[in-house]
Tab-separated table of C-alpha atoms in Angstrom:
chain	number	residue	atom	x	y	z
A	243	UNK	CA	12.468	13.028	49.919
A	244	UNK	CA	12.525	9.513	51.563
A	245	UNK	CA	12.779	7.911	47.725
A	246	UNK	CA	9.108	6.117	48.548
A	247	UNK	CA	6.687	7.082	46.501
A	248	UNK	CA	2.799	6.648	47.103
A	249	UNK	CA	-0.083	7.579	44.722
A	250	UNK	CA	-2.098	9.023	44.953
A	251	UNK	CA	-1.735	11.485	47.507
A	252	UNK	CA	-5.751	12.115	47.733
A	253	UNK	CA	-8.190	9.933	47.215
A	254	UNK	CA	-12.302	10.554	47.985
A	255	UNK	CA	-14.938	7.433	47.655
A	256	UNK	CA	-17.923	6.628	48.500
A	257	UNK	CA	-19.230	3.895	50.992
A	258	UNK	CA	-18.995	0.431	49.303
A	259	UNK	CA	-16.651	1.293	46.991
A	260	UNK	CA	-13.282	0.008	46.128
A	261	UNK	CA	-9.836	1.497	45.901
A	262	UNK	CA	-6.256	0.572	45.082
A	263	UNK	CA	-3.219	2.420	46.540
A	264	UNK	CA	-0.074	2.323	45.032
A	265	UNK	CA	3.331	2.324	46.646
A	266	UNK	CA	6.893	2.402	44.927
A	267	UNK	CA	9.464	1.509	47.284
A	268	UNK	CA	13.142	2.383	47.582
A	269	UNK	CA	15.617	1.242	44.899
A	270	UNK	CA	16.758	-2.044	46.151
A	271	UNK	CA	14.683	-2.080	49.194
A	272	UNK	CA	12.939	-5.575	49.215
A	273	UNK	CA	10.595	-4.855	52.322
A	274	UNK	CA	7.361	-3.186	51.839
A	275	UNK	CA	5.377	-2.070	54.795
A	276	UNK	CA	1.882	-0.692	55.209
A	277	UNK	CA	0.079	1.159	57.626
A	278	UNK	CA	-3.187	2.399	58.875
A	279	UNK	CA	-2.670	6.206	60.543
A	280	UNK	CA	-6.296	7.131	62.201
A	281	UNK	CA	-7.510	9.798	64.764
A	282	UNK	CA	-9.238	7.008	67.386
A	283	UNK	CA	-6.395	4.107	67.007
A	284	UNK	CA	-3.346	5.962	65.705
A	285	UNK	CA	-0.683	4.619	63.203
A	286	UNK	CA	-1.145	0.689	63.195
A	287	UNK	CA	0.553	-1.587	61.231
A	288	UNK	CA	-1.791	-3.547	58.695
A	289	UNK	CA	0.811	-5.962	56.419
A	290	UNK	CA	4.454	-6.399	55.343
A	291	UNK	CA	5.773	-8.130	51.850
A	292	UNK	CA	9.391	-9.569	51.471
A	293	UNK	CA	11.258	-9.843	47.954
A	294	UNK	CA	7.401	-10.653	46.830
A	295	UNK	CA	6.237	-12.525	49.778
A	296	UNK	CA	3.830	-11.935	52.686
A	297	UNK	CA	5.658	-11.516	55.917
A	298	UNK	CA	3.489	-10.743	58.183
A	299	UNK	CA	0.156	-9.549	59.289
A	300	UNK	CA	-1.558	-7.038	61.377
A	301	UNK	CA	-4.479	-5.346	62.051
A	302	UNK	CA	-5.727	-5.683	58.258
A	303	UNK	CA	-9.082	-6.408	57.717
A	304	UNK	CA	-10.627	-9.206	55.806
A	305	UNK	CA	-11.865	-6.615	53.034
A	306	UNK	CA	-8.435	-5.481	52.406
A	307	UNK	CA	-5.459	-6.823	50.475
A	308	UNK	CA	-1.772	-6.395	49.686
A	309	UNK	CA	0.457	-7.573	47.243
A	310	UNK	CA	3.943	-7.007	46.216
A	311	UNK	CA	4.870	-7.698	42.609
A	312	UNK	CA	7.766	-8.708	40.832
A	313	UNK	CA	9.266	-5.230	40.072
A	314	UNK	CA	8.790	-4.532	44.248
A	315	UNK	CA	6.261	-2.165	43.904
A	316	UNK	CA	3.208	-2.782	45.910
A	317	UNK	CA	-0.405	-2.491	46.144
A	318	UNK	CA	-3.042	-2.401	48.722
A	319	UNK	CA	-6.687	-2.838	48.101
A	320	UNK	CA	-9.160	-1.733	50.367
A	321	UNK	CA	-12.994	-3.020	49.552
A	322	UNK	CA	-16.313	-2.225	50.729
A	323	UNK	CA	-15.139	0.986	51.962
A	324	UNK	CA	-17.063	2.109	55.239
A	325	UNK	CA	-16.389	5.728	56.715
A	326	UNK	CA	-14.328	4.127	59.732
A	327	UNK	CA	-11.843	3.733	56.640
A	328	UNK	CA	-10.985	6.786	56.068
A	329	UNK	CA	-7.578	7.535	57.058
A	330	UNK	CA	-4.078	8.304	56.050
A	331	UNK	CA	-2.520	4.867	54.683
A	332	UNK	CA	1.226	5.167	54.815
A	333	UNK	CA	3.707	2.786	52.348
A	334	UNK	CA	7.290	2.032	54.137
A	335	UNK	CA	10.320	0.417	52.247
A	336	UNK	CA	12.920	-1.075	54.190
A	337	UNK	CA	16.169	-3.247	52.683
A	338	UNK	CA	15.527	-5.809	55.463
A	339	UNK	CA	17.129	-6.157	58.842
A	340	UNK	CA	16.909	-4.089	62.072
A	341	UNK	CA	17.035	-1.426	59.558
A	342	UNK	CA	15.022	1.898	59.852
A	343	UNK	CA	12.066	2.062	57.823
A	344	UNK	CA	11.633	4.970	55.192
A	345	UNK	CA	7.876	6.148	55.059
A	346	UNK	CA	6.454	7.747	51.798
A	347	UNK	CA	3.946	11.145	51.804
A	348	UNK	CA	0.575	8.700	52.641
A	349	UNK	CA	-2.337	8.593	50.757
A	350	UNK	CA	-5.223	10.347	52.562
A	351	UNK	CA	-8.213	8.456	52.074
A	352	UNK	CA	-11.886	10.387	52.549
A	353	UNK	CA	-14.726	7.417	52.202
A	354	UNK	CA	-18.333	10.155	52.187
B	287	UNK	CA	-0.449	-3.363	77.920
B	288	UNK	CA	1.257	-0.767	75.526
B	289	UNK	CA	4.436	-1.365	74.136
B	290	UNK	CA	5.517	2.197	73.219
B	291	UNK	CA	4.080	4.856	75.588
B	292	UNK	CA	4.816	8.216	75.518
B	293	UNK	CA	3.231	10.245	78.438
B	294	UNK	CA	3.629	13.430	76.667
B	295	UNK	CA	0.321	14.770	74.317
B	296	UNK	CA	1.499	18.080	74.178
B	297	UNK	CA	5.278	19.851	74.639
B	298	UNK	CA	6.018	23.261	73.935
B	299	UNK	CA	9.546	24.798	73.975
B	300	UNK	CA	10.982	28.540	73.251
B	301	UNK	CA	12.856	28.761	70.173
B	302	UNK	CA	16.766	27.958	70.952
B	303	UNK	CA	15.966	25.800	73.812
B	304	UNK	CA	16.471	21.936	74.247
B	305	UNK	CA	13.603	20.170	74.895
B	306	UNK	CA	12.951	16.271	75.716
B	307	UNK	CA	10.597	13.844	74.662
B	308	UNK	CA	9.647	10.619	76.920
B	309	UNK	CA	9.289	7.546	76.024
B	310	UNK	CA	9.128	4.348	77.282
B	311	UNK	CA	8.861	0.733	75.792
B	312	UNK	CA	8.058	-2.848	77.002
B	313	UNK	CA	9.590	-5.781	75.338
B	314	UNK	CA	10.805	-9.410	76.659
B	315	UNK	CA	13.073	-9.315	73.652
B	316	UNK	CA	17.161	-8.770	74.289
B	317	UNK	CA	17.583	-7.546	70.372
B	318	UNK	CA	15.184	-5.011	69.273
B	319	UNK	CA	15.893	-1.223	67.400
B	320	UNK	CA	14.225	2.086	68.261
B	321	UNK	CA	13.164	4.683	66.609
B	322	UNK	CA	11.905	8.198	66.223
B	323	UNK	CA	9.820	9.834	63.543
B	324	UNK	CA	8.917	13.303	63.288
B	325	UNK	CA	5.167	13.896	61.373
B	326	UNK	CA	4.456	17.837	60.282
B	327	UNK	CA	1.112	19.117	59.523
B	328	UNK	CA	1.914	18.221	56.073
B	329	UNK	CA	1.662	14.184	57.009
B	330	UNK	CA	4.607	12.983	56.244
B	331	UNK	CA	6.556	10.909	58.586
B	332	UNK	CA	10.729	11.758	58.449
B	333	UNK	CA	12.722	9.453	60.481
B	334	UNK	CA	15.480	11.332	62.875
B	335	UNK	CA	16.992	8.595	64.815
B	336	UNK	CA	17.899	4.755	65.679
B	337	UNK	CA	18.926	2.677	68.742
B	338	UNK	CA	19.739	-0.672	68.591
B	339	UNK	CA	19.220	-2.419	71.974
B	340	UNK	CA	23.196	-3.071	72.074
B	341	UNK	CA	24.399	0.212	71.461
B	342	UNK	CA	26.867	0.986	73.678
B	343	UNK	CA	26.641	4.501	72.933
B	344	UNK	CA	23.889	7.086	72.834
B	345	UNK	CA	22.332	8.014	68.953
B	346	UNK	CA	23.204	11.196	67.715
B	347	UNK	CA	22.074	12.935	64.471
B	348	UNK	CA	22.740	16.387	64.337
B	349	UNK	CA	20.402	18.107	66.783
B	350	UNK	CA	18.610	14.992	67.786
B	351	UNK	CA	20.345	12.470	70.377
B	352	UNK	CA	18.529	9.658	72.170
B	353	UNK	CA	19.035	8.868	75.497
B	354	UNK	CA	18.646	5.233	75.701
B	355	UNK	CA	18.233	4.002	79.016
B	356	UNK	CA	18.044	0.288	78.957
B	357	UNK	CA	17.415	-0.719	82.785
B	358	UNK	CA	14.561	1.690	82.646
B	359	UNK	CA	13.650	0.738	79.335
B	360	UNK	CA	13.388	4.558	78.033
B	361	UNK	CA	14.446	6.124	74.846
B	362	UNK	CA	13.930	10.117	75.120
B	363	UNK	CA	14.595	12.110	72.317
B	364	UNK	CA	16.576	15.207	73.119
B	365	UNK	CA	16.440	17.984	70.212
B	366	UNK	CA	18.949	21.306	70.777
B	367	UNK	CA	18.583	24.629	69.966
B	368	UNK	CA	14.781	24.225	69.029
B	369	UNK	CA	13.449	25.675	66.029
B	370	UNK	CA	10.226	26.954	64.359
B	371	UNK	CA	10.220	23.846	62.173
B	372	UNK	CA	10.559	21.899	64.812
B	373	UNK	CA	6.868	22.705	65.322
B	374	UNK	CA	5.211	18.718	64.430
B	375	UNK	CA	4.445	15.449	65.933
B	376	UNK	CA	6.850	13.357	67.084
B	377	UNK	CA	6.725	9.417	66.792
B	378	UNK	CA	8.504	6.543	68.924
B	379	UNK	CA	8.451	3.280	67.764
B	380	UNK	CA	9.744	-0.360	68.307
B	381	UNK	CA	10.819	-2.923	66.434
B	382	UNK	CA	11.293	-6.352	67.897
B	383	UNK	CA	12.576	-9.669	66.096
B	384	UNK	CA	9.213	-11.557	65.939
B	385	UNK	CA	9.822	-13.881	63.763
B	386	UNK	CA	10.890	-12.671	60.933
B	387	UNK	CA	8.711	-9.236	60.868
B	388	UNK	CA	10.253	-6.413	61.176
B	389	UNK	CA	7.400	-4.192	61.556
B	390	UNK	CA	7.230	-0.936	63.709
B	391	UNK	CA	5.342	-0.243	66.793
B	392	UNK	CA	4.349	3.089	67.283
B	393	UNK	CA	3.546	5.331	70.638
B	394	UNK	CA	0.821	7.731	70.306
B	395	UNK	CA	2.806	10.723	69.903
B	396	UNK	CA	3.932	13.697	71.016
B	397	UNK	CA	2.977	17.294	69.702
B	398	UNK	CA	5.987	19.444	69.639
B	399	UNK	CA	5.046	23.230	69.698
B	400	UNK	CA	8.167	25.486	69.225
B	401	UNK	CA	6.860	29.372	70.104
B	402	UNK	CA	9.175	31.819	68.992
């Protein structure tokens, strides 16, 4: 158990729909990573918060959307879901640094 | 061009045998870390190992070592004694000081099949 937690662990939607994933980092880990893990362009790195802040950006697209609130806990929000979307969206915590990053289960999205 | 690459699709190795995993990285940067994650079918992704660009030494974690060659600007992951669980994909990834990012690069992977 890497102590990140991601819900949920399935999620199925349909086209133009809209979902939130939820990611509960490490206790006292302050840096909250996501990422994009799909067949055709493999585990890409989509957006990173800080103690609450946007860090920096990826490959995120304009109809998605982090944020990290005040408790640490974070949330990305993926709109207008096409079926290119569907993939396994990973949550990593890290307490900051040249640090190794601790990855939670994923959420496995299915957009039908 | 690709900043992690690992050459290697597929591996597979007999149960109790070592077996290596390539990869290679490009980066202009003198501080950077390494990694190496190991994903089973279940999805998961476990980190194993870390190398930070000015280690001395080689990484070690119990049957997983890195051999971190810095002129050729490889980091192969060595496991010993291979086992059934072994069986997954295996991750290499970068981390370089853009900034103040600290997100991970990853290669393509490596499919690690341990036959008994």
């Amino acid at each position: 158990d890497s102590g990140v937690t991601q819900t949920p662990k399935h999620l199925i939607t349909a086209t133009g729909q809209r979902v939130t994933l939820r990611c509960s980092p490490r206790s006292g880990d302050l840096s909250v990573y996501w990422y994009q893990q799909s067949l055709d362009q493999g585990l890409q790195f989509l957006i990173q918060y800080y103690n609450g802040e946007e860090r920096a950006k990826g490959n995120i697209l304009e109809r998605f959307s982090a944020q990290q609130f005040p408790d640490l806990h974070s949330e990305l929000n993926l709109s207008s879901l096409e079926l290119g979307d569907s993939a396994l969206y990973f949550c990593a915590s890290s307490p900051g640094g040249n640090t190794e990053a601790f990855f939670g289960q994923g959420t496995r999205l299915t957009v039908v | 061009a690709q900043k992690i690459t690992q050459t290697q699709p597929g591996m597979f190795v007999q149960e109790k045998e070592a077996v290596t995993l390539d990869c290679t990285y490009d980066t202009s940067d003198q501080s950077y870390g390494l990694f190496w994650y190991k994903q089973p079918s279940s999805g998961e992704m476990i980190f194993l190992i870390y190398q930070g660009s000015y280690d001395e030494q080689n990484a070690t974690e119990g049957r997983y070592s890195l051999n971190f060659q810095k002129a050729r600007k490889s980091a192969n992951l060595v496991i010993s004694a291979s086992q059934l669980g072994d069986s997954a994909m295996y991750f290499c990834a970068m981390r370089e000081p853009s900034g103040s990012a600290r997100q991970l690069t990853f290669g393509s992977g490596t499919q690690l099949t341990v036959l008994p």
